[in-house]
Amino acid sequence: MRHLRGLDLLFTIMVYSILLLVAAMAIFPLFYVLSVSFSTEYEYLTRGFFVIPKQFTLDGYLYLLSHPGFISAFRNAVIISAVGTALNIVLTSLMAYGLSKRWLKFRNSLNFMVFFTMLFSGGMIPTYLVVRSLHLLDSFWAIWLSTAIAPFNVIVMRSFFQSMPLELEESARMDGSGEWRLFLSIIVPLSIPVIATFTLFYLVTNWNTYFSAILYLNDAKLMPLQVFLRQMLVEDDPTISNATNVLYKYTPAAKMAAIILTALPLLVIYPFMQKHFNQGAMLGSIKG
């Protein structure tokens, strides 16, 4: 018995040690980026690698917050993420709810079409031609509509709706509820965990929009944050001083500050969404 307890303790120590090592490998690079964002360019060039800066400064953040390009890109990212995520979750939940009904005509064919698009897609060029023919280029609608519904999310959410007891629907219909009232008053409140999960998935996808932006948007004023971040990390600041005609460059602190400010919104939102993940969707919905 003592031998088994010793093995259990050893196994627990090994598991926690591995988890701490993996967590350190994930957190330490982000901590280094955070440290550099508060340092001076001279310290970055002379010290090389450091964990805590000796000279604390906010110049990188102040520069970004006063940069019109960053402000515009951040605003575009917020618009794309907010409207896009709302559109994604509304269309996905409505489509999944409709496909979960056994009385829906051509239900099997529609489910097969959703599953087929999960395995095969038209490709980049046909999608671009469709977007262009609809006159959606240089518009956020090109991004929103081209990624409006994820087939995998529809299939998972449809299975969730199908797992709900039929007694809920029958009881609501006996009380005079229509289809919309049933969906909004009963199905949606019971589906908060799964809706919150896919909301976070869609939010991350929309916030990290890059390829769709460079494909459908030609106007620099419409570019989201990820495009600006890429240009910032690999190119120089296109701002030119009229007095000296000198091309300013992004400092290492400004580049690292941009990475922190780009990741910060999702880091702030995630704890509020994560609490819904492990909740029982049907807990307390059926009595007796």
Coordinates of C-alpha atoms in Angstrom, one line a residue:
M1 CA 0.0 0.0 0.0
R2 CA 2.8 2.4 0.9
H3 CA 4.6 1.4 -2.3
L4 CA 1.5 2.3 -4.3
R5 CA 1.1 5.7 -2.5
G6 CA 4.8 6.4 -3.3
L7 CA 4.3 5.7 -7.0
D8 CA 1.2 7.9 -7.0
L9 CA 3.1 10.7 -5.4
L10 CA 6.0 10.3 -7.8
F11 CA 3.6 10.3 -10.8
T12 CA 1.8 13.4 -9.5
I13 CA 5.2 15.2 -9.1
M14 CA 6.2 14.3 -12.7
V15 CA 2.9 15.4 -14.1
Y16 CA 3.0 18.8 -12.4
S17 CA 6.7 19.2 -13.3
I18 CA 5.9 18.6 -17.0
L19 CA 2.9 21.0 -16.9
L20 CA 5.0 23.7 -15.2
L21 CA 7.7 23.3 -17.9
V22 CA 5.2 23.5 -20.7
A23 CA 3.6 26.5 -19.1
A24 CA 6.9 28.2 -18.7
M25 CA 7.8 27.6 -22.4
A26 CA 4.5 29.2 -23.4
I27 CA 4.6 32.1 -20.9
F28 CA 8.3 33.1 -21.0
P29 CA 8.4 34.3 -24.7
L30 CA 5.3 36.5 -24.0
F31 CA 6.9 37.8 -20.8
Y32 CA 10.1 38.7 -22.8
V33 CA 8.0 40.6 -25.4
L34 CA 6.3 42.4 -22.5
S35 CA 9.7 43.3 -21.0
V36 CA 11.1 44.6 -24.3
S37 CA 8.0 46.7 -24.8
F38 CA 8.9 48.7 -21.7
S39 CA 12.6 49.1 -22.5
T40 CA 14.6 51.6 -24.5
E41 CA 16.2 50.9 -27.8
Y42 CA 19.6 51.4 -26.4
E43 CA 19.0 48.8 -23.7
Y44 CA 17.6 46.4 -26.2
L45 CA 20.7 46.7 -28.5
T46 CA 23.3 46.6 -25.7
R47 CA 21.9 44.0 -23.3
G48 CA 20.5 41.7 -26.0
F49 CA 18.5 39.3 -23.9
F50 CA 17.0 40.3 -20.6
V51 CA 13.9 39.6 -18.4
I52 CA 13.4 42.8 -16.5
P53 CA 14.4 46.2 -18.1
K54 CA 16.7 48.5 -16.2
Q55 CA 15.2 51.6 -17.8
F56 CA 11.4 51.5 -17.7
T57 CA 9.7 53.6 -20.4
L58 CA 6.3 53.8 -22.0
D59 CA 7.6 55.4 -25.3
G60 CA 6.6 52.3 -27.3
Y61 CA 3.0 52.4 -26.2
L62 CA 2.8 56.2 -26.4
Y63 CA 4.1 56.1 -29.9
L64 CA 1.6 53.5 -31.0
L65 CA -1.4 55.2 -29.4
S66 CA -0.5 58.3 -31.2
H67 CA 0.1 56.6 -34.6
P68 CA -2.9 57.1 -36.9
G69 CA -2.2 53.9 -38.8
F70 CA -2.3 51.8 -35.6
I71 CA -5.5 53.5 -34.4
S72 CA -7.2 53.0 -37.7
A73 CA -6.1 49.3 -37.9
F74 CA -7.3 48.7 -34.3
R75 CA -10.6 50.3 -35.0
N76 CA -11.0 48.2 -38.2
A77 CA -10.2 45.0 -36.2
V78 CA -12.8 45.8 -33.6
I79 CA -15.5 46.5 -36.3
I80 CA -14.6 43.3 -38.2
S81 CA -14.6 41.2 -35.0
A82 CA -17.7 42.6 -33.4
V83 CA -20.0 42.6 -36.5
G84 CA -18.4 39.4 -38.0
T85 CA -18.7 37.4 -34.8
A86 CA -22.3 38.5 -34.2
L87 CA -23.2 37.6 -37.8
N88 CA -21.3 34.2 -37.5
I89 CA -23.0 33.1 -34.4
V90 CA -26.5 34.2 -35.5
L91 CA -26.3 32.5 -38.9
T92 CA -24.6 29.4 -37.5
S93 CA -27.2 28.9 -34.6
L94 CA -30.1 29.5 -36.9
M95 CA -28.8 27.1 -39.6
A96 CA -28.0 24.4 -37.0
Y97 CA -31.4 24.8 -35.3
G98 CA -33.2 24.3 -38.6
L99 CA -31.1 21.3 -39.6
S100 CA -31.8 19.7 -36.2
K101 CA -35.5 19.4 -37.0
R102 CA -36.5 16.0 -38.3
W103 CA -39.6 17.5 -40.1
L104 CA -37.5 19.8 -42.3
K105 CA -37.8 19.0 -45.9
F106 CA -34.7 17.8 -47.7
R107 CA -33.0 17.7 -44.3
N108 CA -30.6 14.9 -45.3
S109 CA -29.6 16.6 -48.5
L110 CA -28.9 19.9 -46.7
N111 CA -26.9 18.1 -44.0
F112 CA -24.8 16.4 -46.7
M113 CA -24.2 19.7 -48.4
V114 CA -22.9 21.2 -45.2
F115 CA -20.7 18.2 -44.6
F116 CA -19.4 18.2 -48.2
T117 CA -18.3 21.9 -47.9
M118 CA -16.4 21.0 -44.7
L119 CA -14.3 18.5 -46.8
F120 CA -14.1 20.4 -50.1
S121 CA -14.2 24.1 -51.0
G122 CA -14.4 26.0 -54.2
G123 CA -10.9 27.5 -53.7
M124 CA -9.4 30.9 -53.4
I125 CA -9.9 32.0 -57.1
P126 CA -13.6 31.1 -57.4
T127 CA -14.3 32.6 -54.1
Y128 CA -12.6 35.8 -55.1
L129 CA -14.5 35.9 -58.4
V130 CA -17.8 35.5 -56.5
V131 CA -16.9 38.3 -54.1
R132 CA -15.9 40.6 -57.0
S133 CA -19.0 39.8 -59.0
L134 CA -21.1 40.9 -55.9
H135 CA -19.2 44.2 -55.8
L136 CA -18.0 43.5 -52.3
L137 CA -14.3 44.3 -52.8
D138 CA -12.9 47.0 -50.6
S139 CA -15.7 46.3 -48.1
F140 CA -15.9 44.6 -44.8
W141 CA -18.8 42.6 -46.2
A142 CA -16.3 40.6 -48.3
I143 CA -14.7 39.3 -45.1
W144 CA -18.0 38.8 -43.2
L145 CA -19.9 37.0 -45.9
S146 CA -17.0 34.8 -47.2
T147 CA -16.5 33.4 -43.7
A148 CA -20.1 33.7 -42.4
I149 CA -20.6 30.1 -41.5
A150 CA -18.1 27.4 -40.5
P151 CA -19.5 24.0 -41.5
F152 CA -17.9 22.1 -38.6
N153 CA -19.4 24.5 -36.1
V154 CA -22.8 24.0 -37.7
I155 CA -22.5 20.2 -37.4
V156 CA -21.5 20.4 -33.8
M157 CA -24.2 22.8 -32.8
R158 CA -26.8 20.8 -34.8
S159 CA -25.9 17.7 -32.8
F160 CA -26.2 19.8 -29.6
F161 CA -29.7 20.9 -30.5
Q162 CA -30.7 17.4 -31.4
S163 CA -29.7 16.1 -28.0
M164 CA -32.3 18.4 -26.3
P165 CA -35.3 16.5 -25.0
L166 CA -38.4 16.7 -27.1
E167 CA -40.4 17.3 -23.9
L168 CA -39.1 20.9 -23.9
E169 CA -40.4 21.6 -27.4
E170 CA -43.7 19.8 -26.8
S171 CA -44.3 21.7 -23.5
A172 CA -43.5 25.1 -25.2
R173 CA -45.9 24.4 -28.1
M174 CA -48.7 23.4 -25.7
D175 CA -48.2 26.8 -24.1
G176 CA -48.7 28.5 -27.5
S177 CA -45.0 29.2 -28.4
G178 CA -44.1 29.5 -32.1
E179 CA -40.9 28.5 -33.7
W180 CA -39.2 31.9 -33.0
R181 CA -40.4 32.1 -29.4
L182 CA -39.3 28.5 -28.8
F183 CA -35.8 29.2 -30.2
L184 CA -35.3 32.6 -28.5
S185 CA -36.9 31.8 -25.1
I186 CA -35.9 28.2 -24.5
I187 CA -33.3 26.9 -26.9
V188 CA -30.9 29.9 -26.7
P189 CA -30.9 30.2 -22.9
L190 CA -30.1 26.5 -22.6
S191 CA -27.4 26.8 -25.3
I192 CA -25.4 29.5 -23.6
P193 CA -22.3 27.3 -23.1
V194 CA -22.1 26.1 -26.7
I195 CA -22.9 29.5 -28.0
A196 CA -20.2 31.1 -25.8
T197 CA -17.7 28.5 -27.0
F198 CA -18.3 29.1 -30.7
T199 CA -18.5 32.9 -30.1
L200 CA -14.9 32.7 -28.8
F201 CA -13.8 30.6 -31.7
Y202 CA -15.4 33.0 -34.2
L203 CA -14.0 36.0 -32.3
V204 CA -10.4 34.7 -32.4
T205 CA -10.8 34.0 -36.2
N206 CA -12.2 37.4 -37.0
W207 CA -9.6 39.2 -34.8
N208 CA -6.8 37.4 -36.5
T209 CA -8.1 38.1 -40.0
Y210 CA -5.2 38.5 -42.3
F211 CA -5.4 36.6 -45.6
S212 CA -9.0 37.6 -46.3
A213 CA -8.1 41.3 -45.7
I214 CA -5.1 41.4 -48.1
L215 CA -7.2 39.4 -50.7
Y216 CA -10.3 41.5 -50.7
L217 CA -9.2 44.9 -49.3
N218 CA -7.1 47.3 -51.4
D219 CA -7.7 50.4 -49.4
A220 CA -5.0 50.9 -46.7
K221 CA -7.6 52.6 -44.5
L222 CA -9.6 49.4 -44.2
M223 CA -6.7 47.1 -43.2
P224 CA -7.2 45.3 -39.9
L225 CA -4.7 45.1 -37.1
Q226 CA -3.0 41.9 -38.2
V227 CA -2.0 43.4 -41.6
F228 CA -0.7 46.5 -39.8
L229 CA 1.2 44.3 -37.4
R230 CA 2.8 42.3 -40.2
Q231 CA 3.9 45.5 -42.0
M232 CA 5.2 46.9 -38.7
L233 CA 7.3 43.9 -37.9
V234 CA 8.9 43.4 -41.3
E235 CA 8.9 47.0 -42.7
D236 CA 9.8 50.5 -41.6
D237 CA 7.4 53.2 -40.5
P238 CA 6.3 54.9 -43.7
T239 CA 6.0 58.2 -41.8
I240 CA 8.5 60.7 -43.3
S241 CA 9.4 64.0 -41.6
N242 CA 8.8 66.9 -43.8
A243 CA 11.5 68.9 -42.1
T244 CA 14.4 66.5 -42.3
N245 CA 13.0 64.1 -45.0
V246 CA 14.1 61.2 -42.8
L247 CA 12.3 57.8 -42.8
Y248 CA 11.4 57.0 -39.2
K249 CA 11.7 53.4 -38.1
Y250 CA 9.7 51.4 -35.6
T251 CA 11.7 50.9 -32.4
P252 CA 11.9 47.4 -30.9
A253 CA 9.8 48.6 -28.0
A254 CA 7.1 49.8 -30.4
K255 CA 7.1 46.5 -32.2
M256 CA 6.7 44.5 -29.0
A257 CA 4.1 46.9 -27.7
A258 CA 2.1 46.3 -30.9
I259 CA 2.2 42.5 -30.2
I260 CA 1.0 43.1 -26.6
L261 CA -1.8 45.4 -27.6
T262 CA -2.8 43.0 -30.3
A263 CA -3.1 40.0 -27.9
L264 CA -4.5 42.0 -25.0
P265 CA -8.2 42.2 -26.1
L266 CA -8.5 38.4 -26.4
L267 CA -6.6 37.8 -23.1
V268 CA -9.1 40.1 -21.4
I269 CA -12.2 38.6 -23.0
Y270 CA -11.2 34.9 -22.6
P271 CA -11.8 34.6 -18.8
F272 CA -15.3 35.9 -19.1
M273 CA -16.1 33.4 -21.9
Q274 CA -14.2 30.4 -20.4
K275 CA -16.6 30.1 -17.4
H276 CA -19.3 28.9 -19.7
F277 CA -17.4 26.0 -21.2
N278 CA -17.8 23.4 -18.5
Q279 CA -21.4 24.2 -17.6
G280 CA -24.0 21.6 -18.1
A281 CA -26.3 22.9 -20.9
M282 CA -29.3 20.9 -19.7
L283 CA -28.7 21.2 -16.0
G284 CA -32.0 21.9 -14.3
S285 CA -34.0 22.1 -17.5
I286 CA -36.0 18.9 -16.9
K287 CA -37.6 18.2 -13.5
G288 CA -39.0 15.0 -12.3

